PDB file of N, CA and C in Angstrom:
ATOM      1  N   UNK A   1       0.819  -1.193   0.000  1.00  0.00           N
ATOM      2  CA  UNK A   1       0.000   0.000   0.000  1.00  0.00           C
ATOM      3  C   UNK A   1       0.859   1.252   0.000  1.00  0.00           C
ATOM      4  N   UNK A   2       1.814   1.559   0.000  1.00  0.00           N
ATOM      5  CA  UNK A   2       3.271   2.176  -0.598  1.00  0.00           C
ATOM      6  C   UNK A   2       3.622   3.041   0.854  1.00  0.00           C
ATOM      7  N   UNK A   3       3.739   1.718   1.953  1.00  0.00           N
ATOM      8  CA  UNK A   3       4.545   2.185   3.008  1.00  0.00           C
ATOM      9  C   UNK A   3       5.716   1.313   3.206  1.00  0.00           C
ATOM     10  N   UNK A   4       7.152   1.269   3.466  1.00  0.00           N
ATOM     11  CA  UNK A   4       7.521   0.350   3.572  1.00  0.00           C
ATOM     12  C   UNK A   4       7.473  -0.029   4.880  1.00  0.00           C
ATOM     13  N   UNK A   5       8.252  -1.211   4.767  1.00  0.00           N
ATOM     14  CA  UNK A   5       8.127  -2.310   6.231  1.00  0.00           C
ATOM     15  C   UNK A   5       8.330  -1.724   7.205  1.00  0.00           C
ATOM     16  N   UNK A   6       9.387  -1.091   7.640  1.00  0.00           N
ATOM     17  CA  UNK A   6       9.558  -0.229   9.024  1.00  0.00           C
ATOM     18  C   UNK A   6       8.541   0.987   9.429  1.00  0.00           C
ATOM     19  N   UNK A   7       8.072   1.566   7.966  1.00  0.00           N
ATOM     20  CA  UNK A   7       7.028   2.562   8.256  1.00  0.00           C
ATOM     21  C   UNK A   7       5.833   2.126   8.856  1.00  0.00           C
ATOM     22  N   UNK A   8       5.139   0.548   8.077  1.00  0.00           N
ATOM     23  CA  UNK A   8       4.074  -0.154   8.448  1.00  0.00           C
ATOM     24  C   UNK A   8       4.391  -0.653   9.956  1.00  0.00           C
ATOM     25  N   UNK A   9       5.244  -0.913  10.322  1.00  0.00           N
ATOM     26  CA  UNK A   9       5.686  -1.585  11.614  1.00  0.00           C
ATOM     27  C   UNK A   9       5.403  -0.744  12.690  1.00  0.00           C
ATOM     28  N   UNK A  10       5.810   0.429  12.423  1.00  0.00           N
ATOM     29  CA  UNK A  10       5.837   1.629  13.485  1.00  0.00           C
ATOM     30  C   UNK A  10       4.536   2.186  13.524  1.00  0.00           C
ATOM     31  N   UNK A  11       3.955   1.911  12.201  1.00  0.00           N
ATOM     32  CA  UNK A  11       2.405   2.875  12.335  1.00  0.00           C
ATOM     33  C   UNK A  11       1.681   1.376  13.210  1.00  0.00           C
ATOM     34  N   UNK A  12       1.689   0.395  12.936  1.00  0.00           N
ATOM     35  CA  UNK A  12       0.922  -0.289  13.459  1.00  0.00           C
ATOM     36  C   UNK A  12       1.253  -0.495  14.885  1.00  0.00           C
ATOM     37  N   UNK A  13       2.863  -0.761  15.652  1.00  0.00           N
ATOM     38  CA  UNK A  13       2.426  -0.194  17.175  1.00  0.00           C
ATOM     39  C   UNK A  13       1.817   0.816  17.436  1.00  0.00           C
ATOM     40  N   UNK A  14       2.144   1.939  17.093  1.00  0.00           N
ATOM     41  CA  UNK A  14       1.879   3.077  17.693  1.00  0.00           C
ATOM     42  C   UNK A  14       0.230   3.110  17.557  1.00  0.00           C
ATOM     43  N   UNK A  15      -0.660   3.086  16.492  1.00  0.00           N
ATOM     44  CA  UNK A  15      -2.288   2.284  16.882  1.00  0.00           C
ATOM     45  C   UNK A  15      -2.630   1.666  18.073  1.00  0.00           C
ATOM     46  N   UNK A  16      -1.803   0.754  17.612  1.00  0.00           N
ATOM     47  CA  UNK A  16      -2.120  -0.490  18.828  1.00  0.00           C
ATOM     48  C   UNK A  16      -2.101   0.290  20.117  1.00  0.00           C
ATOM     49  N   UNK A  17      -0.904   0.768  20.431  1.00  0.00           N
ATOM     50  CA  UNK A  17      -0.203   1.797  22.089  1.00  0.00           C
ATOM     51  C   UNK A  17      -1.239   2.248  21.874  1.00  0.00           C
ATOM     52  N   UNK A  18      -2.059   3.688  20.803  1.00  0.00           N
ATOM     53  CA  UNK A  18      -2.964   4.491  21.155  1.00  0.00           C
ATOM     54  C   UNK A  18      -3.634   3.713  21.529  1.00  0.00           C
ATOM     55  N   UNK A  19      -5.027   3.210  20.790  1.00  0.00           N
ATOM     56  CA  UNK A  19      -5.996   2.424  21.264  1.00  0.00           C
ATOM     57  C   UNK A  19      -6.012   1.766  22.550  1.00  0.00           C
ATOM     58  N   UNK A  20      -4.893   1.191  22.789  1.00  0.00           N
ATOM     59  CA  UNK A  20      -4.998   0.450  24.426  1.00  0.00           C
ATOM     60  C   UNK A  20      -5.054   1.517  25.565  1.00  0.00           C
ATOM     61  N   UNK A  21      -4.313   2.523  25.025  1.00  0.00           N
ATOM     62  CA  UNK A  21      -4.242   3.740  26.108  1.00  0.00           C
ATOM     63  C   UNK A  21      -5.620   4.326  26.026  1.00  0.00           C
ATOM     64  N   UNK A  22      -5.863   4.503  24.802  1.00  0.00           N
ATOM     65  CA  UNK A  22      -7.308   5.147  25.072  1.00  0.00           C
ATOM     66  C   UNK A  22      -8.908   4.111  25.687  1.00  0.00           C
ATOM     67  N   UNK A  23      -8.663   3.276  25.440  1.00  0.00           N
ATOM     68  CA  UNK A  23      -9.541   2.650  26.083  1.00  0.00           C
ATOM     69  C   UNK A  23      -8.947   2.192  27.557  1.00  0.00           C
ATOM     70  N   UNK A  24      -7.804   2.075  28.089  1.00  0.00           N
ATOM     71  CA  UNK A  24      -7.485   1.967  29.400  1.00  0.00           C
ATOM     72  C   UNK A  24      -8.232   3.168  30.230  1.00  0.00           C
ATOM     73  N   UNK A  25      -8.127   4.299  29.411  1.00  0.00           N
ATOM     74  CA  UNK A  25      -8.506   5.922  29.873  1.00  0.00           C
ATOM     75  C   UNK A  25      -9.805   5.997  29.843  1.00  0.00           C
ATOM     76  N   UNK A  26     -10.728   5.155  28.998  1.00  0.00           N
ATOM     77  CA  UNK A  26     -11.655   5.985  28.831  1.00  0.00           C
ATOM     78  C   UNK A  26     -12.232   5.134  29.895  1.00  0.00           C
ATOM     79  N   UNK A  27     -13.038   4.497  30.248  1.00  0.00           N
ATOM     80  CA  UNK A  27     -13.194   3.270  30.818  1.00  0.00           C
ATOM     81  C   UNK A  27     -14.696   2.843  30.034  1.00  0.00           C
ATOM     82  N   UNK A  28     -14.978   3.040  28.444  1.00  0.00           N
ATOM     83  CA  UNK A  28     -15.264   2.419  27.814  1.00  0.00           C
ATOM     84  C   UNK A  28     -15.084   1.072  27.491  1.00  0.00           C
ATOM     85  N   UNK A  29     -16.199   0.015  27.156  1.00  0.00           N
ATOM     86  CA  UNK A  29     -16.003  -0.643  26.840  1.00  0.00           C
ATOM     87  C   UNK A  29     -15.292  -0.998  25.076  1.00  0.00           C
ATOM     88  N   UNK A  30     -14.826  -1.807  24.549  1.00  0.00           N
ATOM     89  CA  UNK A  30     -13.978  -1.804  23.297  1.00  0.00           C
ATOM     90  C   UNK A  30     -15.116  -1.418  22.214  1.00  0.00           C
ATOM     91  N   UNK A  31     -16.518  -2.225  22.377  1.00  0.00           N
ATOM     92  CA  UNK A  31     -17.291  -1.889  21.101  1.00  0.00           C
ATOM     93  C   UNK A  31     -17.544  -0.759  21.445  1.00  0.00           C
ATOM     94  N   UNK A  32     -18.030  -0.214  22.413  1.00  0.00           N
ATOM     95  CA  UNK A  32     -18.417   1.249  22.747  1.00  0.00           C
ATOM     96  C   UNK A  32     -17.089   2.509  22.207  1.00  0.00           C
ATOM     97  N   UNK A  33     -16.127   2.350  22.638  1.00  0.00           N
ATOM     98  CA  UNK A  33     -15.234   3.193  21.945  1.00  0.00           C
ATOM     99  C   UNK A  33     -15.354   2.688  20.628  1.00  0.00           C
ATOM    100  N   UNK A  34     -15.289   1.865  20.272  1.00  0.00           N
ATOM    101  CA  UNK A  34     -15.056   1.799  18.542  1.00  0.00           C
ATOM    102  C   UNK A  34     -16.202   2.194  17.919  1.00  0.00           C
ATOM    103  N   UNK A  35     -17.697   2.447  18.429  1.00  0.00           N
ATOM    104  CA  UNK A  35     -18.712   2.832  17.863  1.00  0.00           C
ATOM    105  C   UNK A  35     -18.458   4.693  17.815  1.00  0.00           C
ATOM    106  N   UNK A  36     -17.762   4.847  18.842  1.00  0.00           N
ATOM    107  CA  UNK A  36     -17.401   6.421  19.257  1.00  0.00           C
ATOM    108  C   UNK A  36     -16.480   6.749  18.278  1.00  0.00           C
ATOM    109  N   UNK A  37     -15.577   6.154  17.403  1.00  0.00           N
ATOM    110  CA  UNK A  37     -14.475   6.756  16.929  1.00  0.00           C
ATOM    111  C   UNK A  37     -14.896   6.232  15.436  1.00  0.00           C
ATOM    112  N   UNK A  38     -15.667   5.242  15.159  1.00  0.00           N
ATOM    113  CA  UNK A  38     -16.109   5.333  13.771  1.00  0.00           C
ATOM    114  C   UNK A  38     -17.083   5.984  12.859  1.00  0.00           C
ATOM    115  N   UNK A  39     -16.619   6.575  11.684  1.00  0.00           N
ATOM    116  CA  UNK A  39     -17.382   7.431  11.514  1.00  0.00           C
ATOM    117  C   UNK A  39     -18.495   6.700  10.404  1.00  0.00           C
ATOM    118  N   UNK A  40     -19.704   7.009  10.460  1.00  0.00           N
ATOM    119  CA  UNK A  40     -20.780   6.548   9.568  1.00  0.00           C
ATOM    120  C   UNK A  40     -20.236   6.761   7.626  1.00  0.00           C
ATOM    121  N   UNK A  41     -19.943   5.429   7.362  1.00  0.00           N
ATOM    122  CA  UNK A  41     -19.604   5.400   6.083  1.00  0.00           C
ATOM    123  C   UNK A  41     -18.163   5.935   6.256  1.00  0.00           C
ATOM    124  N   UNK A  42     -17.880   6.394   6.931  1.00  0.00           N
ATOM    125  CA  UNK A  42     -16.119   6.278   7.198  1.00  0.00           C
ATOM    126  C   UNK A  42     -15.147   5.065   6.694  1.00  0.00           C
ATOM    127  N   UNK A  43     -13.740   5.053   6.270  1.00  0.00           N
ATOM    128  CA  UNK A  43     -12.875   4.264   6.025  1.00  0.00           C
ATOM    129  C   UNK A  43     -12.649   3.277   6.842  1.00  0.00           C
ATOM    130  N   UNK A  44     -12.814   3.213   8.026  1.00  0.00           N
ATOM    131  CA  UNK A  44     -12.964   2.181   9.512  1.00  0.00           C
ATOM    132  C   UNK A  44     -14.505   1.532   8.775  1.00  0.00           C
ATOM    133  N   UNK A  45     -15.399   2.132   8.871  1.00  0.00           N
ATOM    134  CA  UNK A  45     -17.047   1.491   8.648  1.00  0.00           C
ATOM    135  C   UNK A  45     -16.782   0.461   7.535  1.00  0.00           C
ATOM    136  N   UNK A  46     -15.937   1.110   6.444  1.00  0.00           N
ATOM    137  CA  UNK A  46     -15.695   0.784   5.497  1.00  0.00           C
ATOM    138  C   UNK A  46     -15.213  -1.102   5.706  1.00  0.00           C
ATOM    139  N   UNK A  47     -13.948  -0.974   6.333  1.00  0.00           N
ATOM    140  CA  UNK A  47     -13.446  -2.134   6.802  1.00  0.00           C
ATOM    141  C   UNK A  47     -13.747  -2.550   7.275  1.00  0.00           C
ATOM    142  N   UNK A  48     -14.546  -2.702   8.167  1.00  0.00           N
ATOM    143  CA  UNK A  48     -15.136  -3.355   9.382  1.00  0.00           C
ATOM    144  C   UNK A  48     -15.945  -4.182   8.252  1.00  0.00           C
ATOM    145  N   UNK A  49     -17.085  -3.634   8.004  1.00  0.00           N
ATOM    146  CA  UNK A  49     -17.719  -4.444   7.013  1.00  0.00           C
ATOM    147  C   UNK A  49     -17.442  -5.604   6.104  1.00  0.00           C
ATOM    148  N   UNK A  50     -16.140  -5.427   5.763  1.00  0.00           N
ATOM    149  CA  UNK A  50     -15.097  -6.040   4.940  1.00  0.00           C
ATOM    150  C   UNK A  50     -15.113  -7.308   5.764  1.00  0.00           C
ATOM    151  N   UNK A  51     -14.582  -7.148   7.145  1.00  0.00           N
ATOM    152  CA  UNK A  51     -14.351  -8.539   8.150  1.00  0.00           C
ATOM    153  C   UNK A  51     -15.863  -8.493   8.296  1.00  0.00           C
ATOM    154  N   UNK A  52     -16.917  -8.233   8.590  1.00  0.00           N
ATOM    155  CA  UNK A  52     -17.996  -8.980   8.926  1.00  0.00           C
ATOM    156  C   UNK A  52     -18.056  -9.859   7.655  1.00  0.00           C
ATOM    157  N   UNK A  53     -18.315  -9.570   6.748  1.00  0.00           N
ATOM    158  CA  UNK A  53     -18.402  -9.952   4.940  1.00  0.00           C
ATOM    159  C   UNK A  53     -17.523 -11.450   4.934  1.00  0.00           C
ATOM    160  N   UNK A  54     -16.287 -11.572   5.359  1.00  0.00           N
ATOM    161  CA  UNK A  54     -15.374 -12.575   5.450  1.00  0.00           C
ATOM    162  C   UNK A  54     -15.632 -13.280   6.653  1.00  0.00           C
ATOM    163  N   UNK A  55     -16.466 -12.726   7.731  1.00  0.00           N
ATOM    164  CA  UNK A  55     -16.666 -13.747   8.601  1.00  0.00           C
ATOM    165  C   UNK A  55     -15.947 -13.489  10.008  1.00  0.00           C
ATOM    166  N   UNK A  56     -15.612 -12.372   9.916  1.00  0.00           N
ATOM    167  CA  UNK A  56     -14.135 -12.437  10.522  1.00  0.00           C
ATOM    168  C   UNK A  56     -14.551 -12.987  12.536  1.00  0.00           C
ATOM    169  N   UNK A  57     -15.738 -12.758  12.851  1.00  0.00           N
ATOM    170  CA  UNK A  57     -15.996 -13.059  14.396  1.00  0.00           C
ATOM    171  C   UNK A  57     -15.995 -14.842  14.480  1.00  0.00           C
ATOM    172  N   UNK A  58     -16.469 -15.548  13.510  1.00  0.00           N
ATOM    173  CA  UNK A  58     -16.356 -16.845  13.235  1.00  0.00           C
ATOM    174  C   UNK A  58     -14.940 -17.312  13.401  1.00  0.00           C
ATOM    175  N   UNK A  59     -14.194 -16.786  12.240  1.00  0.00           N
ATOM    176  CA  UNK A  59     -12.670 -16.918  12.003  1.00  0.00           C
ATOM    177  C   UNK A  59     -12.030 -17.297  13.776  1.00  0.00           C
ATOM    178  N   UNK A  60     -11.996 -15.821  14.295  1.00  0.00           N
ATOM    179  CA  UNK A  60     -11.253 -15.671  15.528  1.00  0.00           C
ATOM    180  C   UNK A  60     -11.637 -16.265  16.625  1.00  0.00           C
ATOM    181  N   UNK A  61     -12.839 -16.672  16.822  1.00  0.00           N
ATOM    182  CA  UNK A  61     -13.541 -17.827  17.614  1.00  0.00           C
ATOM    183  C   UNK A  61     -12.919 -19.212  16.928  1.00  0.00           C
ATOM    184  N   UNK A  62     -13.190 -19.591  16.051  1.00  0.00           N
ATOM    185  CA  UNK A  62     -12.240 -20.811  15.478  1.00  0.00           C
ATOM    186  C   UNK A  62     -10.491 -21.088  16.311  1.00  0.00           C
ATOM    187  N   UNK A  63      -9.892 -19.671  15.723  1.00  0.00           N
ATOM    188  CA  UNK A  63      -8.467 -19.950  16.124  1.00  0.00           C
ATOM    189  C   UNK A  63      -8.808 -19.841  17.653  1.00  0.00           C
ATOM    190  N   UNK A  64      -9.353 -19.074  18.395  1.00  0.00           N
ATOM    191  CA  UNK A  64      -9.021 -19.145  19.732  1.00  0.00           C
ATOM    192  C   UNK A  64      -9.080 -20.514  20.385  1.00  0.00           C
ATOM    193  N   UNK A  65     -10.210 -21.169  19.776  1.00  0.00           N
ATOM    194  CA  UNK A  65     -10.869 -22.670  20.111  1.00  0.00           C
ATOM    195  C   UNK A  65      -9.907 -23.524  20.005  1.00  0.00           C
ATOM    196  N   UNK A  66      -9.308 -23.549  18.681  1.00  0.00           N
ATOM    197  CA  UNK A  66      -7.983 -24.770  18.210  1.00  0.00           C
ATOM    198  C   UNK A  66      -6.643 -23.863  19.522  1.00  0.00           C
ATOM    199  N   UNK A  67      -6.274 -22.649  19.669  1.00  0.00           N
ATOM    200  CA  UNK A  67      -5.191 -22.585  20.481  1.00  0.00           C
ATOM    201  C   UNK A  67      -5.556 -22.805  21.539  1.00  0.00           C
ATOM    202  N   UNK A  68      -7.080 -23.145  22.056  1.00  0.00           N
ATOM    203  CA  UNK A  68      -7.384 -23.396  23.749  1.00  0.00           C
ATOM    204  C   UNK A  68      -6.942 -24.975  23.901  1.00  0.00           C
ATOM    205  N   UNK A  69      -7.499 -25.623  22.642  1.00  0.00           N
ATOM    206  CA  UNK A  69      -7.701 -27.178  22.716  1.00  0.00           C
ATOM    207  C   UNK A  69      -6.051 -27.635  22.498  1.00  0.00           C
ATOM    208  N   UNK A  70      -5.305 -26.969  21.505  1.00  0.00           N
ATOM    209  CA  UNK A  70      -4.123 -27.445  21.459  1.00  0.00           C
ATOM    210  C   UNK A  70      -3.241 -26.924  22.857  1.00  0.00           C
ATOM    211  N   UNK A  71      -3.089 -26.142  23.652  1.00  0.00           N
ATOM    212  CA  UNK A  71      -2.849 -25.853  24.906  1.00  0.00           C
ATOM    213  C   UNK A  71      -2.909 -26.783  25.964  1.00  0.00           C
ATOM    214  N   UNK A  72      -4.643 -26.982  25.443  1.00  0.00           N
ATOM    215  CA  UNK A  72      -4.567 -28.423  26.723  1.00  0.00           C
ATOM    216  C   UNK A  72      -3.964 -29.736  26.189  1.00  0.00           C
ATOM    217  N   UNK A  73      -4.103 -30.106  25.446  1.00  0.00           N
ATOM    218  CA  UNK A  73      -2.931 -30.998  24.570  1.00  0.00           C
ATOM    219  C   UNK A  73      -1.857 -31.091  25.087  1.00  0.00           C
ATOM    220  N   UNK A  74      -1.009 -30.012  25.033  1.00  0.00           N
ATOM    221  CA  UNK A  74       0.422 -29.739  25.484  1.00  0.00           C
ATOM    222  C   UNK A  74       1.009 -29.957  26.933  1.00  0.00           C
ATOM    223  N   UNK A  75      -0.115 -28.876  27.578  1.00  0.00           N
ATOM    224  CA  UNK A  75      -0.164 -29.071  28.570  1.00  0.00           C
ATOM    225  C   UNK A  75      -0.053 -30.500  29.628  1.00  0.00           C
ATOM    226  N   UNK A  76      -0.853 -31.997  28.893  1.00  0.00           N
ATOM    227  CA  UNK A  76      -0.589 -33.015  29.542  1.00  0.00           C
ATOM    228  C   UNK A  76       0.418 -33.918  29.384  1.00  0.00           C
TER     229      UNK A  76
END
């Protein structure tokens, strides 16, 4: 998307840092701030949609499930 790797690297902690800080601060809950900071038909709305479209709450319930079950696996 014509950032390179170290640029993408750095923009994506520094998101991440904001967001955790701001929801540590706000004492919002995560959907509640994210309903607060997205804008209607906004580039976020935009994407979001994108992962509902692909499934994406399915997806991450899946992997969490296989890393809970393979955990306990390991674990014995």
């Amino acid at each position: 998307m014509g950032l390179s790797r170290e640029d993408a690297t750095t923009l994506t902690i520094q998101t991440i840092v904001g967001a955790a800080a701001l929801l540590d601060e706000s004492g919002e809950t995560p959907t509640r701030l994210r309903e607060k900071v997205t804008s209607l038909k906004g580039a976020t709305a935009e994407a979001l949609a994108v992962f509902d479209e692909a499934g994406i709450s399915e997806i991450v319930a899946k992997a969490m499930a296989a890393s809970a079950r393979r955990s306990g696996e390991l674990a014995q």
